[in-house]
Short mmCIF file of C-alpha atoms and ligand atoms in Angstrom, two decimals:
data_model
loop_
_atom_site.label_atom_id
_atom_site.label_comp_id
_atom_site.label_asym_id
_atom_site.label_seq_id
_atom_site.Cartn_x
_atom_site.Cartn_y
_atom_site.Cartn_z
CA MET A 1 81.34 102.36 121.52
CA THR A 2 79.64 99.30 122.14
CA THR A 3 80.98 98.07 125.74
CA SER A 4 83.78 95.13 126.24
CA ILE A 5 81.40 92.90 127.48
CA SER A 6 78.98 92.93 124.38
CA TRP A 7 83.09 92.65 122.34
CA VAL A 8 83.20 89.63 124.37
CA ALA A 9 80.22 88.03 123.27
CA ARG A 10 80.37 89.42 119.46
CA ALA A 11 83.82 87.61 119.67
CA GLU A 12 82.15 84.52 121.41
CA ALA A 13 80.20 84.13 118.45
CA VAL A 14 82.90 85.07 115.53
CA ALA A 15 82.86 82.70 112.29
CA PRO A 16 85.65 84.18 110.04
CA GLU A 17 85.74 82.50 106.37
CA VAL A 18 89.21 81.26 106.42
CA ARG A 19 89.21 79.72 102.96
CA PRO A 20 91.61 81.14 100.35
CA PHE A 21 89.80 83.48 97.62
CA ILE A 22 90.43 82.93 94.46
CA ASP A 23 88.58 84.42 91.43
CA GLY A 24 86.01 86.14 92.70
CA ALA A 25 85.17 83.27 95.67
CA HIS A 26 86.20 81.85 98.24
CA ARG A 27 87.71 78.59 97.14
CA ASP A 28 88.26 74.68 99.04
CA PRO A 29 92.09 74.81 99.10
CA ARG A 30 94.13 72.35 97.36
CA SER A 31 96.59 72.41 100.35
CA ASP A 32 95.15 69.82 103.23
CA LYS A 33 97.42 71.10 105.48
CA VAL A 34 95.68 73.35 108.76
CA PHE A 35 97.52 76.01 111.18
CA VAL A 36 95.54 77.25 114.07
CA ASP A 37 95.25 80.75 114.73
CA THR A 38 95.74 81.71 117.86
CA GLY A 39 93.95 84.56 119.75
CA PRO A 40 96.54 86.17 121.80
CA ARG A 41 93.72 88.00 124.13
CA ASP A 42 93.80 84.50 125.55
CA GLY A 43 95.69 82.18 124.03
CA SER A 44 92.92 80.40 122.93
CA PRO A 45 92.55 78.92 119.49
CA LEU A 46 90.52 80.90 117.41
CA VAL A 47 89.90 78.82 114.37
CA GLU A 48 91.71 76.50 112.14
CA VAL A 49 92.73 78.11 108.63
CA PRO A 50 94.52 76.39 105.37
CA ASN A 51 97.93 76.19 104.99
CA GLY A 52 98.30 77.62 101.18
CA ASP A 53 101.09 76.18 99.71
CA ALA A 54 101.97 75.92 96.10
CA THR A 55 99.15 74.62 94.63
CA ASP A 56 97.17 77.13 96.21
CA ILE A 57 99.59 79.92 95.16
CA ASP A 58 99.55 78.32 91.55
CA ALA A 59 96.10 78.97 91.24
CA ALA A 60 96.10 82.08 93.23
CA VAL A 61 98.49 83.41 90.35
CA ALA A 62 96.90 81.65 87.40
CA ALA A 63 93.83 83.92 88.00
CA ALA A 64 95.65 86.51 88.88
CA ARG A 65 97.31 86.46 85.55
CA THR A 66 94.85 85.72 83.19
CA ALA A 67 92.65 88.41 84.86
CA PHE A 68 95.49 90.90 84.05
CA ASP A 69 96.02 89.11 80.66
CA ASP A 70 92.80 90.07 79.17
CA GLY A 71 92.39 93.46 80.34
CA ARG A 72 89.48 93.44 82.22
CA TRP A 73 90.88 95.36 84.94
CA SER A 74 94.18 96.86 83.39
CA HIS A 75 92.08 98.23 80.44
CA ARG A 76 89.79 99.85 82.19
CA SER A 77 89.80 103.58 82.04
CA PRO A 78 91.17 105.11 85.47
CA ARG A 79 88.42 106.92 86.20
CA SER A 80 86.53 103.17 86.31
CA ARG A 81 89.16 101.94 88.10
CA ARG A 82 88.66 104.73 90.88
CA ARG A 83 84.59 104.04 91.27
CA VAL A 84 84.85 100.59 91.91
CA LEU A 85 87.93 101.66 94.58
CA LEU A 86 85.82 103.64 95.87
CA ALA A 87 83.22 101.48 96.76
CA PHE A 88 85.81 99.05 98.14
CA ALA A 89 86.47 101.77 100.34
CA ASP A 90 83.51 102.68 101.66
CA ALA A 91 82.15 98.41 101.70
CA ILE A 92 85.25 98.67 104.38
CA GLU A 93 83.98 101.17 106.18
CA ALA A 94 80.25 100.00 106.23
CA HIS A 95 82.16 96.42 108.11
CA ARG A 96 83.74 98.83 110.45
CA ASP A 97 83.27 96.49 113.81
CA GLU A 98 83.41 92.78 111.73
CA LEU A 99 87.28 93.98 110.46
CA ALA A 100 88.14 95.64 113.72
CA LEU A 101 86.79 92.53 116.01
CA LEU A 102 88.90 90.01 113.72
CA GLU A 103 92.06 92.65 113.81
CA SER A 104 91.57 93.10 117.73
CA LEU A 105 91.28 88.68 118.08
CA ASP A 106 93.84 87.97 115.50
CA VAL A 107 96.34 90.58 116.50
CA GLY A 108 95.32 91.32 120.11
CA LYS A 109 95.27 95.28 119.76
CA PRO A 110 92.78 96.93 121.34
CA ILE A 111 89.19 96.92 119.58
CA GLY A 112 89.50 101.00 120.17
CA ASP A 113 92.56 101.24 118.09
CA ALA A 114 91.01 99.03 115.39
CA LEU A 115 87.77 100.45 114.98
CA ARG A 116 90.01 104.35 115.26
CA ALA A 117 93.10 103.19 113.55
CA ASP A 118 93.43 100.54 111.67
CA VAL A 119 90.13 100.28 110.16
CA PRO A 120 89.84 103.78 108.62
CA GLY A 121 93.38 103.71 108.15
CA CYS A 122 92.71 100.88 105.20
CA ALA A 123 90.31 102.72 104.11
CA ASN A 124 90.97 106.00 103.69
CA THR A 125 94.09 104.38 101.59
CA ILE A 126 92.05 102.37 98.81
CA ARG A 127 90.17 106.16 98.48
CA TRP A 128 93.23 108.06 98.56
CA TYR A 129 94.41 105.98 95.54
CA ALA A 130 91.34 105.47 93.89
CA GLU A 131 91.15 109.54 94.13
CA ALA A 132 94.71 109.84 92.94
CA ILE A 133 94.58 107.45 89.83
CA ASP A 134 92.77 109.11 87.22
CA LYS A 135 94.50 112.70 88.00
CA MET A 136 97.80 111.37 87.09
CA TYR A 137 99.53 112.57 83.55
CA ASP A 138 102.50 110.81 81.29
CA GLU A 139 105.20 112.55 80.23
CA VAL A 140 105.88 113.46 76.42
CA ALA A 141 109.72 113.47 75.93
CA PRO A 142 111.59 116.85 74.67
CA THR A 143 113.09 115.21 71.77
CA GLY A 144 112.91 117.36 68.90
CA PRO A 145 111.14 118.08 65.65
CA ASP A 146 111.35 114.37 64.13
CA ALA A 147 109.62 112.47 66.53
CA VAL A 148 106.99 111.85 69.44
CA ALA A 149 107.87 109.86 72.20
CA LEU A 150 105.56 109.33 75.08
CA VAL A 151 106.40 107.85 78.35
CA ARG A 152 103.76 105.63 80.16
CA ARG A 153 103.34 104.07 83.09
CA GLU A 154 101.92 101.03 82.79
CA PRO A 155 101.35 98.47 85.54
CA VAL A 156 103.69 95.74 86.10
CA GLY A 157 101.49 93.33 85.87
CA VAL A 158 101.17 90.16 88.50
CA VAL A 159 101.63 91.47 92.12
CA GLY A 160 103.11 89.26 95.14
CA ALA A 161 101.99 91.07 98.57
CA VAL A 162 103.17 89.77 101.94
CA ILE A 163 102.52 91.52 104.73
CA PRO A 164 103.58 91.12 108.39
CA TRP A 165 100.96 90.97 111.42
CA ASN A 166 101.15 94.06 113.11
CA TYR A 167 99.09 96.16 111.27
CA PRO A 168 97.13 93.74 108.38
CA LEU A 169 94.78 96.01 107.33
CA ILE A 170 96.36 99.00 106.99
CA LEU A 171 99.96 96.64 105.30
CA ALA A 172 97.36 95.39 103.08
CA ALA A 173 95.80 98.46 102.07
CA TRP A 174 99.51 100.05 101.74
CA LYS A 175 100.47 97.43 99.03
CA ILE A 176 96.66 96.31 97.16
CA GLY A 177 95.88 100.16 97.43
CA PRO A 178 98.51 101.52 94.70
CA ALA A 179 98.95 98.34 92.77
CA LEU A 180 94.82 97.82 92.44
CA ALA A 181 94.83 101.65 91.26
CA ALA A 182 97.41 101.29 88.75
CA GLY A 183 95.74 98.77 87.13
CA ASN A 184 97.69 95.46 88.41
CA THR A 185 96.02 92.17 90.22
CA CYS A 186 97.12 91.35 93.18
CA VAL A 187 98.09 87.92 94.97
CA LEU A 188 98.01 89.22 98.74
CA LYS A 189 99.33 86.55 101.09
CA PRO A 190 98.63 87.73 105.41
CA ALA A 191 100.89 86.73 108.29
CA GLU A 192 100.09 83.34 109.34
CA GLN A 193 99.43 85.15 112.91
CA SER A 194 96.68 87.22 111.23
CA PRO A 195 94.71 86.38 107.70
CA LEU A 196 91.40 86.64 108.69
CA SER A 197 91.02 90.02 108.13
CA ALA A 198 92.74 90.37 104.80
CA LEU A 199 90.53 86.98 103.46
CA LEU A 200 87.44 89.81 104.34
CA LEU A 201 88.94 92.30 102.48
CA GLY A 202 88.92 89.92 99.09
CA SER A 203 85.26 89.34 99.62
CA LEU A 204 84.48 93.09 99.94
CA ALA A 205 86.53 94.02 96.71
CA VAL A 206 84.40 91.97 94.49
CA GLU A 207 81.34 92.42 96.23
CA ALA A 208 82.23 96.72 95.29
CA GLY A 209 82.44 95.34 91.40
CA LEU A 210 86.27 94.64 91.09
CA PRO A 211 85.95 91.87 88.31
CA ASP A 212 87.17 88.18 89.81
CA GLY A 213 90.91 87.37 89.90
CA VAL A 214 91.87 91.04 90.39
CA LEU A 215 92.60 90.42 94.10
CA ASN A 216 93.37 86.70 95.53
CA VAL A 217 94.05 86.24 99.10
CA VAL A 218 95.84 83.24 100.34
CA PRO A 219 96.79 82.39 104.12
CA GLY A 220 99.41 79.92 104.36
CA ASP A 221 102.91 80.23 106.53
CA GLY A 222 106.30 81.39 105.26
CA PRO A 223 107.79 78.69 103.38
CA SER A 224 104.18 77.31 102.25
CA ALA A 225 103.25 79.98 100.84
CA GLY A 226 105.24 83.13 100.83
CA GLU A 227 108.17 81.28 99.14
CA PRO A 228 106.08 79.71 96.15
CA LEU A 229 104.67 83.25 95.51
CA GLY A 230 108.22 84.75 95.57
CA ARG A 231 109.79 82.00 93.35
CA HIS A 232 106.44 82.42 90.81
CA ARG A 233 107.43 83.05 87.26
CA LYS A 234 104.40 84.63 86.24
CA VAL A 235 104.93 87.23 89.36
CA ASP A 236 106.09 90.64 88.23
CA ALA A 237 106.68 92.45 91.45
CA VAL A 238 106.79 91.25 95.09
CA THR A 239 105.97 93.90 97.41
CA PHE A 240 107.07 93.05 100.64
CA THR A 241 106.51 93.75 104.73
CA GLY A 242 108.66 92.47 107.44
CA SER A 243 111.57 91.28 108.75
CA THR A 244 115.32 92.01 107.32
CA GLU A 245 115.89 88.63 107.44
CA VAL A 246 113.06 87.40 105.20
CA GLY A 247 113.42 90.63 103.03
CA ARG A 248 116.96 89.51 102.40
CA ARG A 249 115.22 85.91 101.02
CA PHE A 250 112.59 87.76 98.51
CA LEU A 251 115.25 89.25 96.84
CA MET A 252 116.91 85.58 96.49
CA TYR A 253 113.76 84.04 95.07
CA ALA A 254 113.61 86.63 92.68
CA ALA A 255 116.99 86.10 91.39
CA GLU A 256 116.99 82.77 91.42
CA SER A 257 113.62 82.94 89.40
CA ASN A 258 112.44 85.49 86.80
CA LEU A 259 114.03 88.73 88.31
CA LYS A 260 111.05 90.07 89.59
CA GLU A 261 111.32 93.48 90.75
CA VAL A 262 111.06 93.69 94.48
CA ALA A 263 110.21 96.41 96.97
CA LEU A 264 111.07 95.63 100.15
CA GLU A 265 109.88 97.44 103.87
CA LEU A 266 111.82 95.96 106.56
CA GLY A 267 112.62 96.31 110.10
CA GLY A 268 113.31 99.14 112.36
CA LYS A 269 115.54 100.23 115.45
CA SER A 270 114.64 104.24 115.69
CA PRO A 271 115.99 106.70 117.63
CA GLN A 272 114.59 109.44 119.42
CA VAL A 273 117.08 112.07 120.07
CA VAL A 274 116.33 114.90 122.65
CA PHE A 275 118.38 117.83 122.97
CA ALA A 276 118.46 119.52 126.72
CA ASP A 277 117.01 123.07 124.53
CA CYS A 278 113.94 120.61 123.85
CA SER A 279 111.24 123.70 124.72
CA ASP A 280 108.75 121.47 126.36
CA LEU A 281 110.04 117.85 127.77
CA ASP A 282 106.55 117.06 128.84
CA ALA A 283 105.24 116.84 125.34
CA ALA A 284 108.87 114.86 124.39
CA ALA A 285 108.54 112.21 127.16
CA LYS A 286 104.38 111.66 126.23
CA ALA A 287 105.69 111.07 122.45
CA ILE A 288 108.60 109.15 123.35
CA ALA A 289 106.32 106.47 125.84
CA TRP A 290 103.20 106.33 123.13
CA GLY A 291 106.03 106.16 120.40
CA ILE A 292 107.55 102.77 122.35
CA PHE A 293 104.63 101.39 123.57
CA TYR A 294 101.67 101.78 121.23
CA ASN A 295 100.14 98.32 119.80
CA ALA A 296 102.62 96.92 122.47
CA GLY A 297 105.62 98.33 120.61
CA GLN A 298 104.76 96.03 117.39
CA THR A 299 105.38 98.81 114.72
CA CYS A 300 108.46 98.72 112.69
CA HIS A 301 109.15 102.81 112.60
CA ALA A 302 108.56 102.70 116.67
CA GLY A 303 111.07 104.98 118.39
CA SER A 304 112.93 101.88 120.81
CA ARG A 305 115.79 103.94 121.20
CA LEU A 306 116.03 107.30 123.34
CA VAL A 307 119.00 109.26 122.86
CA VAL A 308 119.00 111.98 125.50
CA GLU A 309 121.50 114.78 126.49
CA ALA A 310 122.45 113.85 130.75
CA SER A 311 121.44 117.07 131.74
CA ILE A 312 117.50 116.23 131.06
CA GLU A 313 117.65 112.37 131.35
CA ASP A 314 116.01 112.16 134.69
CA GLU A 315 113.33 114.28 134.00
CA LEU A 316 112.34 113.36 130.37
CA LEU A 317 112.00 109.69 132.18
CA GLU A 318 110.04 110.41 134.71
CA GLY A 319 107.33 111.98 132.16
CA VAL A 320 108.10 108.55 130.59
CA ALA A 321 107.18 106.81 133.25
CA ARG A 322 104.36 108.67 133.90
CA THR A 323 102.43 107.88 130.47
CA ALA A 324 103.77 104.11 130.76
CA ALA A 325 102.04 104.13 134.14
CA MET A 326 98.82 104.60 131.87
CA LEU A 327 99.78 102.36 129.09
CA GLN A 328 99.26 98.98 131.47
CA PRO A 329 98.65 96.61 129.06
CA GLY A 330 94.69 95.68 129.65
CA ASP A 331 92.45 93.21 127.87
CA PRO A 332 92.04 94.30 123.82
CA LEU A 333 87.98 93.58 123.87
CA ASP A 334 87.63 96.57 126.49
CA PRO A 335 86.88 99.64 124.76
CA GLY A 336 89.00 101.53 127.31
CA THR A 337 91.86 99.64 127.23
CA LYS A 338 95.42 101.33 125.36
CA MET A 339 98.04 99.09 125.13
CA GLY A 340 96.92 95.05 123.96
CA ALA A 341 98.55 91.63 123.67
CA ILE A 342 101.70 90.84 122.15
CA VAL A 343 100.64 89.12 118.72
CA SER A 344 102.23 85.47 119.82
CA ALA A 345 103.41 82.73 122.83
CA GLU A 346 106.87 82.83 120.29
CA GLN A 347 107.23 86.80 120.40
CA HIS A 348 106.39 86.61 123.50
CA ALA A 349 108.84 84.51 124.50
CA ARG A 350 110.91 86.38 122.35
CA VAL A 351 110.34 89.70 123.85
CA SER A 352 110.86 88.07 127.63
CA ARG A 353 114.34 86.69 126.56
CA TYR A 354 115.07 90.14 125.71
CA LEU A 355 113.98 91.53 129.07
CA ASP A 356 116.25 88.55 131.10
CA LEU A 357 119.01 90.04 129.12
CA GLY A 358 118.00 93.86 129.59
CA ARG A 359 117.67 93.20 133.79
CA GLN A 360 121.56 91.55 132.92
CA GLU A 361 123.12 94.49 130.43
CA ALA A 362 121.33 97.17 131.77
CA ASP A 363 119.09 98.56 134.62
CA VAL A 364 114.88 98.83 134.72
CA ARG A 365 113.95 102.16 135.10
CA VAL A 366 110.17 101.01 134.50
CA GLY A 367 108.46 97.63 134.33
CA GLY A 368 110.68 94.36 133.35
CA ALA A 369 108.19 91.82 133.16
CA ALA A 370 105.35 89.61 132.08
CA ALA A 371 101.71 90.82 132.89
CA HIS A 372 98.43 89.08 132.72
CA PRO A 373 95.18 91.24 132.38
CA VAL A 374 93.71 88.21 130.57
CA ASP A 375 94.46 84.73 132.07
CA GLY A 376 96.27 82.78 129.13
CA GLY A 377 97.22 85.78 127.41
CA PHE A 378 100.55 87.19 126.27
CA TYR A 379 101.24 90.34 127.88
CA ILE A 380 104.36 92.31 128.68
CA GLU A 381 104.41 95.60 130.56
CA PRO A 382 105.76 98.50 129.32
CA THR A 383 109.72 98.60 129.72
CA VAL A 384 111.92 101.15 129.77
CA PHE A 385 115.91 100.00 130.39
CA VAL A 386 118.37 102.80 131.47
CA GLY A 387 122.28 102.73 131.57
CA VAL A 388 121.91 101.07 128.03
CA ASP A 389 125.37 101.00 125.89
CA ASN A 390 124.79 100.98 122.47
CA ARG A 391 126.88 97.45 121.81
CA MET A 392 124.25 95.55 124.35
CA GLN A 393 122.58 93.42 122.19
CA ILE A 394 119.39 95.26 123.73
CA ALA A 395 120.27 98.17 121.48
CA ARG A 396 121.07 96.50 118.49
CA ASP A 397 118.47 93.98 117.94
CA GLU A 398 114.86 94.35 116.88
CA ILE A 399 113.32 93.47 119.77
CA PHE A 400 109.25 94.36 118.94
CA GLY A 401 107.67 94.95 122.20
CA PRO A 402 107.29 97.83 124.67
CA VAL A 403 111.01 97.96 125.15
CA LEU A 404 112.88 101.14 124.85
CA THR A 405 115.88 101.54 125.65
CA VAL A 406 117.92 105.02 126.90
CA HIS A 407 120.68 106.26 125.85
CA ARG A 408 122.78 109.19 127.78
CA PHE A 409 124.92 111.67 125.72
CA ASP A 410 126.55 114.61 127.09
CA GLY A 411 128.88 117.13 124.69
CA HIS A 412 129.02 117.90 121.22
CA PRO A 413 125.74 116.99 119.27
CA ASP A 414 127.57 114.70 116.32
CA ARG A 415 127.72 112.50 119.62
CA ALA A 416 124.00 112.28 119.70
CA VAL A 417 123.72 111.54 115.86
CA ALA A 418 126.86 108.99 115.36
CA LEU A 419 125.10 107.23 118.18
CA GLY A 420 121.34 107.79 115.89
CA ASN A 421 123.21 106.29 113.55
CA ASP A 422 124.76 103.78 114.60
CA THR A 423 122.89 100.90 114.15
CA ASP A 424 122.28 98.61 110.78
CA TYR A 425 118.51 99.89 110.60
CA GLY A 426 117.48 103.32 108.90
CA LEU A 427 113.44 103.46 109.21
CA ALA A 428 112.51 106.17 111.25
CA ALA A 429 113.78 108.98 113.92
CA ALA A 430 113.12 112.18 115.66
CA VAL A 431 114.90 115.20 117.24
CA TRP A 432 113.43 117.44 119.67
CA THR A 433 115.36 120.71 119.94
CA SER A 434 114.03 124.47 119.84
CA ASP A 435 117.50 125.10 117.67
CA VAL A 436 115.84 125.40 113.99
CA THR A 437 119.75 125.32 112.89
CA ARG A 438 119.89 121.76 115.01
CA ALA A 439 116.93 120.76 114.14
CA HIS A 440 117.26 121.37 110.29
CA ARG A 441 120.93 119.75 110.15
CA VAL A 442 120.18 116.49 112.49
CA ALA A 443 117.56 115.66 110.66
CA ARG A 444 119.71 116.04 107.60
CA GLU A 445 122.41 114.05 109.12
CA LEU A 446 120.52 111.26 110.15
CA ARG A 447 120.35 108.47 107.63
CA VAL A 448 116.96 107.29 107.97
CA GLY A 449 113.18 107.54 105.77
CA THR A 450 111.76 109.58 107.93
CA VAL A 451 112.33 112.49 110.54
CA TRP A 452 110.09 113.90 112.63
CA VAL A 453 111.48 116.96 114.75
CA ASN A 454 109.52 117.62 117.68
CA THR A 455 106.47 115.34 117.36
CA PHE A 456 106.97 111.47 116.67
CA ASP A 457 105.01 109.13 114.33
CA ILE A 458 102.72 111.91 112.29
CA ALA A 459 102.01 110.15 109.02
CA ASP A 460 99.84 111.54 105.50
CA LEU A 461 98.98 109.14 102.71
CA SER A 462 101.12 111.88 101.11
CA THR A 463 104.17 111.46 102.13
CA PRO A 464 106.34 107.99 101.38
CA PHE A 465 107.23 105.70 103.81
CA GLY A 466 110.47 103.53 103.82
CA GLY A 467 114.25 102.96 104.80
CA TYR A 468 117.24 103.67 104.44
CA LYS A 469 119.98 100.70 105.27
CA ALA A 470 118.54 96.94 106.48
CA SER A 471 115.17 98.93 106.69
CA GLY A 472 114.40 98.67 102.81
CA PHE A 473 115.12 98.38 99.39
CA GLY A 474 113.24 99.03 95.86
CA GLY A 475 110.45 101.29 96.85
CA ARG A 476 108.12 103.68 98.84
CA ASP A 477 104.82 102.83 100.23
CA ARG A 478 102.43 105.12 100.44
CA SER A 479 101.87 108.80 98.44
CA LEU A 480 102.51 109.03 94.60
CA HIS A 481 105.93 107.49 94.81
CA ALA A 482 104.43 103.66 96.04
CA PHE A 483 103.14 103.42 91.96
CA GLU A 484 106.91 103.77 90.60
CA HIS A 485 107.63 100.19 91.69
CA LEU A 486 104.26 98.87 90.97
CA THR A 487 104.09 100.21 87.31
CA GLN A 488 106.95 100.27 84.24
CA LEU A 489 107.73 103.00 81.86
CA LYS A 490 107.32 102.29 78.17
CA THR A 491 108.41 104.93 75.77
CA THR A 492 106.74 104.42 72.38
CA TRP A 493 108.61 106.74 69.49
CA ILE A 494 106.42 108.01 67.10
CA ASN A 495 108.24 109.30 63.41
CA VAL A 496 106.85 112.55 62.90
CA GLY A 497 109.80 113.70 60.50
CA ARG A 498 109.20 114.85 57.15
P1 NAD B 501 108.23 88.31 108.97
O1 NAD B 501 109.17 88.41 107.77
O2 NAD B 501 108.66 87.30 110.19
O3 NAD B 501 106.96 87.70 107.99
C1 NAD B 501 106.43 88.56 107.30
C2 NAD B 501 105.49 88.16 106.36
O4 NAD B 501 106.73 86.97 105.62
C3 NAD B 501 104.13 86.90 106.77
O5 NAD B 501 103.45 86.66 105.99
C4 NAD B 501 105.16 85.45 106.93
O6 NAD B 501 104.41 84.16 106.61
C5 NAD B 501 106.46 85.91 105.72
N1 NAD B 501 107.09 84.83 105.64
C6 NAD B 501 108.11 84.25 106.55
N2 NAD B 501 109.19 83.96 106.37
C7 NAD B 501 109.13 83.44 104.89
C8 NAD B 501 109.64 82.81 103.64
N3 NAD B 501 110.77 82.11 104.68
N4 NAD B 501 109.37 82.97 102.84
C9 NAD B 501 108.77 83.97 102.26
N5 NAD B 501 107.92 84.34 103.05
C10 NAD B 501 108.25 84.43 104.25
O7 NAD B 501 108.03 89.44 109.72
P2 NAD B 501 106.73 89.40 111.18
O8 NAD B 501 107.77 88.78 112.13
O9 NAD B 501 105.31 88.59 110.60
O10 NAD B 501 106.40 91.23 110.71
C11 NAD B 501 107.55 91.63 111.97
C12 NAD B 501 108.82 92.57 111.25
O11 NAD B 501 107.64 93.33 110.02
C13 NAD B 501 109.67 93.26 111.70
O12 NAD B 501 110.54 92.99 111.23
C14 NAD B 501 109.23 94.90 111.30
O13 NAD B 501 109.93 95.44 111.83
C15 NAD B 501 108.85 94.64 109.87
N6 NAD B 501 107.88 95.81 109.41
C16 NAD B 501 108.19 96.26 108.98
C17 NAD B 501 107.54 97.71 108.33
C18 NAD B 501 107.79 98.45 107.20
O14 NAD B 501 106.81 99.26 106.91
N7 NAD B 501 108.82 98.55 107.10
C19 NAD B 501 106.09 97.39 108.76
C20 NAD B 501 105.51 96.82 109.63
C21 NAD B 501 106.38 95.41 110.28
#
């Protein structure tokens, strides 16, 4: 792998395209406002980016609308769309270093993670949906001899995709992969903290053969660009990933405009439930530490609450502390770094407030402070609070930083399940036990979209991802189920009666 010195040199030379990508090209923005995209690695400005507003969104939606309505993409055969999307995936891979560098600079994530996980995750997602689309069949309903009733999936039309900053490339692909494969056109709005990789995706798609106007990318903050997209009457569906608070707004925007479809992937406060009969406490400890500290805890399904049976708490926490010691924050541009920065000064201040609160409410077992591997950057030590009551604020709020709260339970397994479920969220959970009956029972009783048993965070594009309760609404990302909220069912009756 390239050394950290050369990544730093490459970072200094980087000159990303920042103009909105509309109708097949980067265009001068209509909005005259800009925002400063700050690099969390050292807190210095990376670049000024046009702060797209309603006029830029209008232009992007108009391009997407025309491209959808004239059928330049939606009327193509699935095989033809497949060919273009496979070329798009290849182009993403061919630009691996450039995309990974932009992702690392924007988000502060380790360059090694961006190279090994984010860029391949993006390319593989586009490829998976490309490969899927020409293998999908529609239905003929069993209506009887006098009619043939066809039930077909049609693209929903213009899709607005709004994503957060924690995995910009992967989440963009989870949205545009199935949307484009199904024949929709898209307007993608990346988060204002991390617009750079998405803007490059736009031009790579067109170079790979995607017709103009099919994928448009508008950078801008939430109120300036996100809200007009959510309220736009010519947008047929919005697929959103982000906070629960903003998710609620998208429901309102839809209700107050054209009742567009809305699919929401939102926050989490995922429990890892460990029973005393767990057969490999060492493996559990490693998975628990990685499950909360990967991406500096800025992961929606991070295992942020550890629910542990009292008799094994000490041994388990020793293991968690050992792994945490290996995950100290480092320079994101050093290929050896395992944990990078917090995305912004605001997010750093927010997580720091929870550290203060945690010190008042509970006891610090590991970390608990800011770190300074690169001057001016935003870093927090992996932190573990013990003696946490589930009513405390650190146990209830999604902190979105490298902070684990530990909740001890004694006695009946139902107590652990109740603790696990005692949250507004329902994105994911894990259960660690060697009792197969208990594993199944607890997995069934946890009210979440994904449960892992004796592991954490294994994933595959073939499995749906999304949440119960305040973690999600209206659809799932990944797998063939993603097509459900990005298509509509049309029934056509044909009279064949005599
Ligand atoms: P956020 O909700 O603040 O922002 C997400 C996106 O919404 C950004 O593009 C932002 O510009 C836009 N936005 C903000 N305010 C808006 C408004 N008023 N109107 C329209 N758009 C607006 O979230 P964030 O801080 O960027 O990301 C962190 C959140 O995302 C966490 O809650 C995390 O759990 C969640 N998340 C969920 C998943 C999942 O799949 N469930 C995945 C990743 C992140």
